[in-house]
Each structure stands twice: as C-alpha cells, then as structure tokens.
Amino acid sequence: MTLRIIAATLRDLSYIAANLRPEDRAETDCQLDHWSPALLALTALQGFAYVAELDGNPEAGFGAAEQRSGLWIAWSWGTRRMRRCVPGITAHFHAVLGPQVAARGAWRVEARALAANELALRWLGRLGATQRCRLPGYGRNGEDFFLYDWTREGWNHVSLSKAAGAEAAATDPDH
C-alpha cells in the first residue's frame, strides 16, 4: 500500500468530503448549518491544504488556515481508510505543515474536536496539541466539543530556520 501526501485539489477534497467516515461526518455536520461536499472542499482550500492518497486514491484531507494575523485553525477529515493515513499525516504535520504555519507568523493554532470523537481527541494529543477546555453546546444541535491548541511557546520542536526548506519540500509530489 503506497501512501503519498500531495497538495490538495478541489476534486480530491470533494471526493473525500462526499465519502466521509461517520465520525467526521458527525463532527462536520454539527458545525455547519448547510454544507455540501463541494462547499466543504472549497472552504478547506484556504491556507495550506493537503491530501493523503492510498494507492492513488484520496482518503484524507488536512491542513491549516489563517483566521486572523497570528491565529490559525488546523483541520482534518477523511474516508473510512483515513486510519491507514494517520502515520503519514502525522509525519507531514511535524516536518512540513507545522514549520509552514510557524514561518507565516502563527502564535496560536487551534483545533476543535467533537467530544464524542475519541479517536480525534487521542490523535490531537499525539500531535502535541494541548487540550484547553470543553466547549459545551458548541455544535448546532448542542453537541460538546473540546478546544485544543499549539502555541509558539510550545513549538520547541519546530525550527523556523528549516521552514523555507519545508515549503520547498511540500511542493515535491512525493512528500
């Protein structure tokens, strides 16, 4: 099984969004009043956006987008085969995406996860995010979420001097 991390396209993100695994569908559905796979894909193309492919098929999308100067939002969602992509996404997050966001002047990167999505909560912890608080009633139907973040003070593992190299590596289709 071949895993590749590539730059996201509208086509690939739309495919993934149309085939979301149940956990990601539930998490996405309660955060947006009206959504479609194409709208979710278009929104995801803001900032840095990547796709994890398994044997040439898009299975997961992930990235980060600037909300205002210094504040970024990290996101990820995928198909039922996303679990097989997690090790590659994690490595890309640390080697490429983190340095890219840091090089753009991020002071804080946030991620929110549905409180019932235990897999996402564990993964955010493994990515080095800090769980800050529970967000009661954050979902449009009253679902609880957790807020996680990474702050500049906690980015001891991110080398800003290597960020330019990481951006160059991100353009290589095999990275």
Rosetta silent file (secondary structure, phi, psi, omega in degrees, C-alpha in Angstrom):
SEQUENCE: MTLRIIAATLRDLSYIAANLRPEDRAETDCQLDHWSPALLALTALQGFAYVAELDGNPEAGFGAAEQRSGLWIAWSWGTRRMRRCVPGITAHFHAVLGPQVAARGAWRVEARALAANELALRWLGRLGATQRCRLPGYGRNGEDFFLYDWTREGWNHVSLSKAAGAEAAATDPDH
SCORE:     score description
SCORE:     0.000 S_00000001
   1 L     0.000  122.112 -177.829    0.000    0.000    0.000 S_00000001
   2 L  -100.062  125.560  177.663    1.552    3.279   -1.143 S_00000001
   3 E  -107.781  130.362  174.025    0.872    6.466    0.822 S_00000001
   4 E  -130.687  141.470  172.555    1.578    9.872   -0.696 S_00000001
   5 E  -106.011  123.017 -176.478    0.935   13.331    0.726 S_00000001
   6 E  -131.080  165.336  174.651    0.182   15.792   -2.072 S_00000001
   7 E   -63.172  138.785 -177.998   -1.150   19.318   -2.458 S_00000001
   8 L   -72.000  147.878  171.554   -4.947   19.306   -2.177 S_00000001
   9 L  -124.428  159.200  177.545   -7.199   19.882   -5.165 S_00000001
  10 H   -58.754  -41.114 -179.574  -10.895   20.707   -5.242 S_00000001
  11 H   -60.539  -50.728 -177.814  -11.565   17.384   -6.960 S_00000001
  12 H   -64.991  -44.022  179.708   -9.756   15.284   -4.332 S_00000001
  13 H   -66.206  -35.955  177.331  -11.208   17.157   -1.347 S_00000001
  14 H   -64.415  -41.249  177.309  -14.712   16.947   -2.845 S_00000001
  15 H   -60.948  -48.903 -179.551  -14.336   13.184   -3.234 S_00000001
  16 H   -60.829  -46.216 -178.894  -13.157   12.808    0.369 S_00000001
  17 H   -62.459  -33.564  178.945  -15.938   15.076    1.669 S_00000001
  18 H   -74.211  -15.459 -176.833  -18.548   13.058   -0.244 S_00000001
  19 L  -125.113   36.460 -177.669  -17.252    9.867    1.376 S_00000001
  20 L   -60.606  143.547  172.394  -16.596   10.977    4.962 S_00000001
  21 L   -68.971  155.852 -174.413  -16.276    8.360    7.648 S_00000001
  22 H   -54.490  -39.648 -178.888  -19.155    8.531   10.156 S_00000001
  23 H   -63.142  -42.189 -179.084  -17.110   10.266   12.895 S_00000001
  24 H   -74.289  -33.283  176.776  -16.017   13.048   10.570 S_00000001
  25 H   -64.149  -44.714  179.500  -19.466   13.408    9.042 S_00000001
  26 H   -62.316  -43.675 -178.671  -20.997   13.858   12.519 S_00000001
  27 H   -66.105  -40.806 -179.573  -18.314   16.383   13.505 S_00000001
  28 H   -71.494  -44.356 -175.498  -18.678   18.384   10.283 S_00000001
  29 H   -59.786  -37.217 -176.304  -22.451   18.265   10.172 S_00000001
  30 L   -85.740   -0.376  177.585  -22.926   19.830   13.603 S_00000001
  31 L  -102.342  -14.284 -177.067  -20.543   22.719   12.887 S_00000001
  32 L  -125.091  137.944  178.141  -22.165   23.997    9.703 S_00000001
  33 L   -68.227  -45.681 -179.385  -25.770   24.991    9.071 S_00000001
  34 L  -137.903  127.789  178.598  -25.684   23.981    5.420 S_00000001
  35 L  -146.993  157.215  174.106  -22.903   22.116    3.735 S_00000001
  36 L  -138.683  162.360  177.356  -22.147   20.049    0.718 S_00000001
  37 H   -54.895  -41.181 -179.199  -19.001   18.146   -0.250 S_00000001
  38 H   -66.267  -40.629  179.554  -18.063   20.897   -2.720 S_00000001
  39 H   -66.861  -42.080  177.592  -18.562   23.670   -0.134 S_00000001
  40 H   -62.273  -42.439  178.912  -16.534   21.807    2.485 S_00000001
  41 H   -63.989  -43.942  178.938  -13.771   21.236   -0.089 S_00000001
  42 H   -61.481  -42.935  178.916  -13.738   24.903   -1.141 S_00000001
  43 H   -62.502  -39.419 -177.864  -13.503   26.022    2.473 S_00000001
  44 H   -68.842  -20.908 -178.087  -10.640   23.599    3.088 S_00000001
  45 L   -76.370   -1.478  175.299   -8.592   25.047    0.229 S_00000001
  46 L   -74.468  139.627  178.041   -7.894   28.193    2.265 S_00000001
  47 L    74.035 -138.569  178.904   -4.350   28.333    3.609 S_00000001
  48 E   -96.652  127.154 -178.879   -2.320   25.128    3.453 S_00000001
  49 E  -137.500  133.710 -177.948   -4.259   22.060    2.316 S_00000001
  50 E  -131.792  160.182  176.267   -3.011   18.535    1.678 S_00000001
  51 E  -127.129  137.322  171.534   -4.418   15.167    0.663 S_00000001
  52 E   -98.772  123.389  178.504   -3.249   11.751    1.771 S_00000001
  53 E  -107.050  138.076  170.309   -3.560    9.210   -1.038 S_00000001
  54 E  -112.899  119.373 -178.551   -3.528    5.450   -0.626 S_00000001
  55 L    49.898   40.624  176.176   -2.613    3.675   -3.852 S_00000001
  56 L    84.447   -2.307 -179.534   -3.575    6.802   -5.811 S_00000001
  57 E  -104.925  128.439  179.433   -6.983    7.242   -4.171 S_00000001
  58 E   -67.852  126.270 -176.289   -7.637   10.349   -1.993 S_00000001
  59 E  -122.435  -21.392 -178.526   -8.519    9.200    1.526 S_00000001
  60 E  -152.596  144.152  173.937   -7.890   12.162    3.861 S_00000001
  61 E  -118.256  146.136  177.852   -7.613   15.920    3.717 S_00000001
  62 E  -158.705  159.269  178.676   -5.817   18.063    6.267 S_00000001
  63 E   171.472 -162.635  179.523   -4.308   21.486    6.635 S_00000001
  64 E  -152.188  143.089 -179.442   -4.359   24.825    8.402 S_00000001
  65 E  -133.616  141.927  179.565   -5.802   28.232    7.539 S_00000001
  66 E   -77.210  129.198  178.728   -5.151   31.658    8.993 S_00000001
  67 E   -93.132  -36.941  173.592   -8.191   33.168   10.710 S_00000001
  68 E  -160.044  173.601 -177.705   -6.524   36.475   11.534 S_00000001
  69 L   -53.749  118.395  177.049   -2.959   37.619   11.967 S_00000001
  70 L    89.098  -14.817 -178.822   -1.217   35.049   14.182 S_00000001
  71 E  -112.892  123.948 -179.630   -4.252   32.751   14.690 S_00000001
  72 E  -122.360  155.325  175.424   -4.619   29.599   12.604 S_00000001
  73 E  -118.739  126.002  175.710   -7.140   26.751   12.566 S_00000001
  74 E   -95.583  147.279 -177.420   -5.964   23.183   11.876 S_00000001
  75 E  -146.679  158.388  171.701   -8.386   20.677   10.353 S_00000001
  76 E  -163.709  147.519  172.998   -8.559   17.108    9.062 S_00000001
  77 E  -162.791  159.588 -176.168  -11.194   14.688    7.846 S_00000001
  78 E  -164.188 -175.699  178.714  -11.284   11.584    5.724 S_00000001
  79 L   -84.776 -176.359  177.999  -12.869    8.421    4.437 S_00000001
  80 H   -62.135  -21.089  179.885  -13.051    5.099    6.261 S_00000001
  81 H   -88.708    5.928 -178.149   -9.479    4.418    5.084 S_00000001
  82 H   -58.770  -37.136 -177.190   -8.140    7.523    6.841 S_00000001
  83 H   -53.496  -35.026  179.880   -6.760    5.483    9.755 S_00000001
  84 H   -71.175  -17.102 -178.854   -4.171    3.996    7.409 S_00000001
  85 H   -92.208  -16.676 -172.453   -3.057    7.532    6.531 S_00000001
  86 H   -54.954  -44.681  178.844   -2.608    8.831   10.083 S_00000001
  87 H   -59.740  -42.090  178.751    1.097    7.914   10.459 S_00000001
  88 H   -68.363  -38.607  177.553    1.964    9.721    7.191 S_00000001
  89 H   -65.162  -42.841  179.596   -0.208   12.721    8.047 S_00000001
  90 H   -60.360  -45.705  179.279    1.403   12.927   11.490 S_00000001
  91 H   -63.033  -41.553  179.759    4.901   12.888    9.986 S_00000001
  92 H   -67.172  -37.268  177.834    3.914   15.534    7.413 S_00000001
  93 H   -58.057  -47.806 -177.647    2.349   17.673   10.143 S_00000001
  94 H   -74.022  -38.355 -174.502    5.609   17.749   12.097 S_00000001
  95 H   -84.775  -30.951 -171.998    8.008   18.004    9.141 S_00000001
  96 H  -123.408  -59.751 -172.950    6.120   20.337    6.790 S_00000001
  97 H   -62.947  -47.149  178.506    2.805   21.812    7.945 S_00000001
  98 H   -56.604  -51.791  177.395    3.965   22.907   11.408 S_00000001
  99 H   -62.211  -34.932  177.623    7.044   24.711   10.068 S_00000001
 100 H   -61.570  -47.870 -178.355    4.984   26.305    7.259 S_00000001
 101 H   -65.429  -43.079  178.908    2.474   27.746    9.727 S_00000001
 102 H   -61.640  -40.576 -179.405    5.225   28.878   12.112 S_00000001
 103 H   -65.521  -23.846  177.666    7.068   30.586    9.241 S_00000001
 104 L   -85.358    5.236  174.620    3.913   32.568    8.487 S_00000001
 105 L    90.800   19.870  179.746    3.999   34.080   11.970 S_00000001
 106 L   -65.664  133.042  172.041    1.462   31.923   13.790 S_00000001
 107 L   -99.457  -25.753 -175.901    1.307   32.500   17.524 S_00000001
 108 E  -149.929  137.010  173.548   -1.530   30.039   18.040 S_00000001
 109 E  -124.514  125.371 -178.748   -3.029   27.142   16.081 S_00000001
 110 E  -110.373  153.948  171.547   -6.394   25.814   17.243 S_00000001
 111 E  -144.222  140.520  176.981   -8.308   22.632   16.537 S_00000001
 112 E  -117.534  142.091  179.426  -11.745   21.643   17.740 S_00000001
 113 E  -136.277  139.895  175.351  -12.994   18.085   18.050 S_00000001
 114 E   -57.256  130.098 -176.179  -16.390   16.646   18.850 S_00000001
 115 L   -57.089  -29.505 -179.749  -16.242   15.408   22.448 S_00000001
 116 L   -81.158   -7.066 -177.454  -17.616   12.020   21.345 S_00000001
 117 L   -91.624   77.939 -174.646  -14.851   11.577   18.747 S_00000001
 118 H   -60.934  -33.886  178.697  -12.348    9.728   20.952 S_00000001
 119 H   -62.705  -45.162  179.287  -10.075    8.880   18.019 S_00000001
 120 H   -65.737  -39.302 -179.914   -9.657   12.562   17.117 S_00000001
 121 H   -63.370  -43.172  178.387   -9.066   13.520   20.751 S_00000001
 122 H   -65.439  -41.275 -177.788   -6.288   10.925   21.127 S_00000001
 123 H   -65.491  -41.649  177.986   -4.686   11.937   17.822 S_00000001
 124 H   -59.511  -39.721  176.184   -4.624   15.630   18.745 S_00000001
 125 H   -62.860  -41.748  178.529   -2.791   14.694   21.923 S_00000001
 126 H   -67.841  -26.619  177.031   -0.269   12.655   19.942 S_00000001
 127 L   -77.256   -5.645  177.931    0.246   15.607   17.615 S_00000001
 128 L    94.098    8.601  178.290    1.355   17.615   20.632 S_00000001
 129 L   -75.513  151.309  177.452   -1.742   19.764   20.998 S_00000001
 130 E  -101.808  128.380  175.413   -2.832   20.909   24.454 S_00000001
 131 E   -76.031  118.586 -176.079   -6.441   20.340   25.466 S_00000001
 132 E   -93.723  -45.866 -176.792   -7.581   23.755   26.720 S_00000001
 133 E  -166.612  163.037  171.647  -11.245   23.407   27.544 S_00000001
 134 E   -86.559  140.664  177.552  -14.580   21.763   26.909 S_00000001
 135 E  -112.010   85.709 -178.163  -16.928   23.807   24.714 S_00000001
 136 L   -62.567  135.408  176.117  -20.428   22.898   25.946 S_00000001
 137 L    66.185   22.163 -178.004  -23.127   23.307   23.320 S_00000001
 138 L   -68.722  -35.230  179.378  -20.642   24.318   20.589 S_00000001
 139 L   -72.310  156.182 -175.811  -22.385   22.199   17.932 S_00000001
 140 L   -65.748  -16.680  176.237  -25.528   23.497   16.283 S_00000001
 141 L  -109.036   20.418  178.261  -27.561   20.777   17.996 S_00000001
 142 L    87.926   10.475  179.834  -25.920   21.313   21.393 S_00000001
 143 L   -67.376  143.988  176.771  -23.004   18.913   20.906 S_00000001
 144 L   -87.532  145.920  176.658  -19.989   19.399   23.134 S_00000001
 145 E  -127.615  168.145  169.291  -16.521   19.914   21.653 S_00000001
 146 E  -118.311  141.964  175.686  -13.014   20.216   23.022 S_00000001
 147 E  -100.412  126.596  175.209  -10.657   23.025   22.098 S_00000001
 148 E  -116.931  157.799  173.733   -7.012   22.083   21.517 S_00000001
 149 E  -154.445  164.351  168.110   -4.124   24.313   20.584 S_00000001
 150 E  -123.856  134.890  176.975   -0.459   24.647   19.835 S_00000001
 151 E  -119.841  160.810 -179.050    1.217   27.908   20.812 S_00000001
 152 H   -53.223  -39.405 -179.212    4.544   29.393   19.796 S_00000001
 153 H   -61.877  -29.271 -178.410    5.865   28.713   23.326 S_00000001
 154 H   -91.160    0.573 -176.457    5.130   25.017   22.856 S_00000001
 155 L   -91.240   43.099  179.739    6.759   24.717   19.437 S_00000001
 156 L   -59.598  -27.336 -177.522   10.189   23.769   20.704 S_00000001
 157 L   -83.960   -9.015 -177.443   10.297   21.033   18.046 S_00000001
 158 L   -96.425  120.092  178.867    9.593   23.466   15.155 S_00000001
 159 L   -97.031  113.188  179.560   12.668   25.049   13.633 S_00000001
 160 H   -64.683  -28.794 -179.935   11.825   28.317   11.913 S_00000001
 161 H   -68.300  -22.313  179.312   15.150   28.201   10.073 S_00000001
 162 H   -92.470   -2.911 -174.403   14.034   24.992    8.371 S_00000001
 163 H   -62.348  -39.996  179.310   10.633   26.383    7.350 S_00000001
 164 H   -61.839  -40.604  176.667   11.791   27.556    3.917 S_00000001
 165 H   -65.169  -35.898  178.367   13.111   24.060    3.226 S_00000001
 166 H   -66.393  -38.624  178.063    9.827   22.573    4.393 S_00000001
 167 H   -64.632  -38.833  177.695    7.892   24.784    1.983 S_00000001
 168 H   -65.868  -41.280  179.195   10.108   23.615   -0.857 S_00000001
 169 H   -64.426  -31.782 -178.035    9.634   20.000    0.189 S_00000001
 170 H   -66.470  -22.492  179.582    5.862   20.469    0.252 S_00000001
 171 L   -82.597  -13.945  177.177    5.880   21.175   -3.486 S_00000001
 172 L   -74.221  120.931 -174.914    7.506   17.793   -4.171 S_00000001
 173 L   -63.315  -14.791  179.353    4.593   15.460   -5.089 S_00000001
 174 L   -92.840   -0.792  178.043    6.222   12.560   -3.236 S_00000001
 175 L   -97.933    0.000    0.000    6.317   14.418    0.107 S_00000001
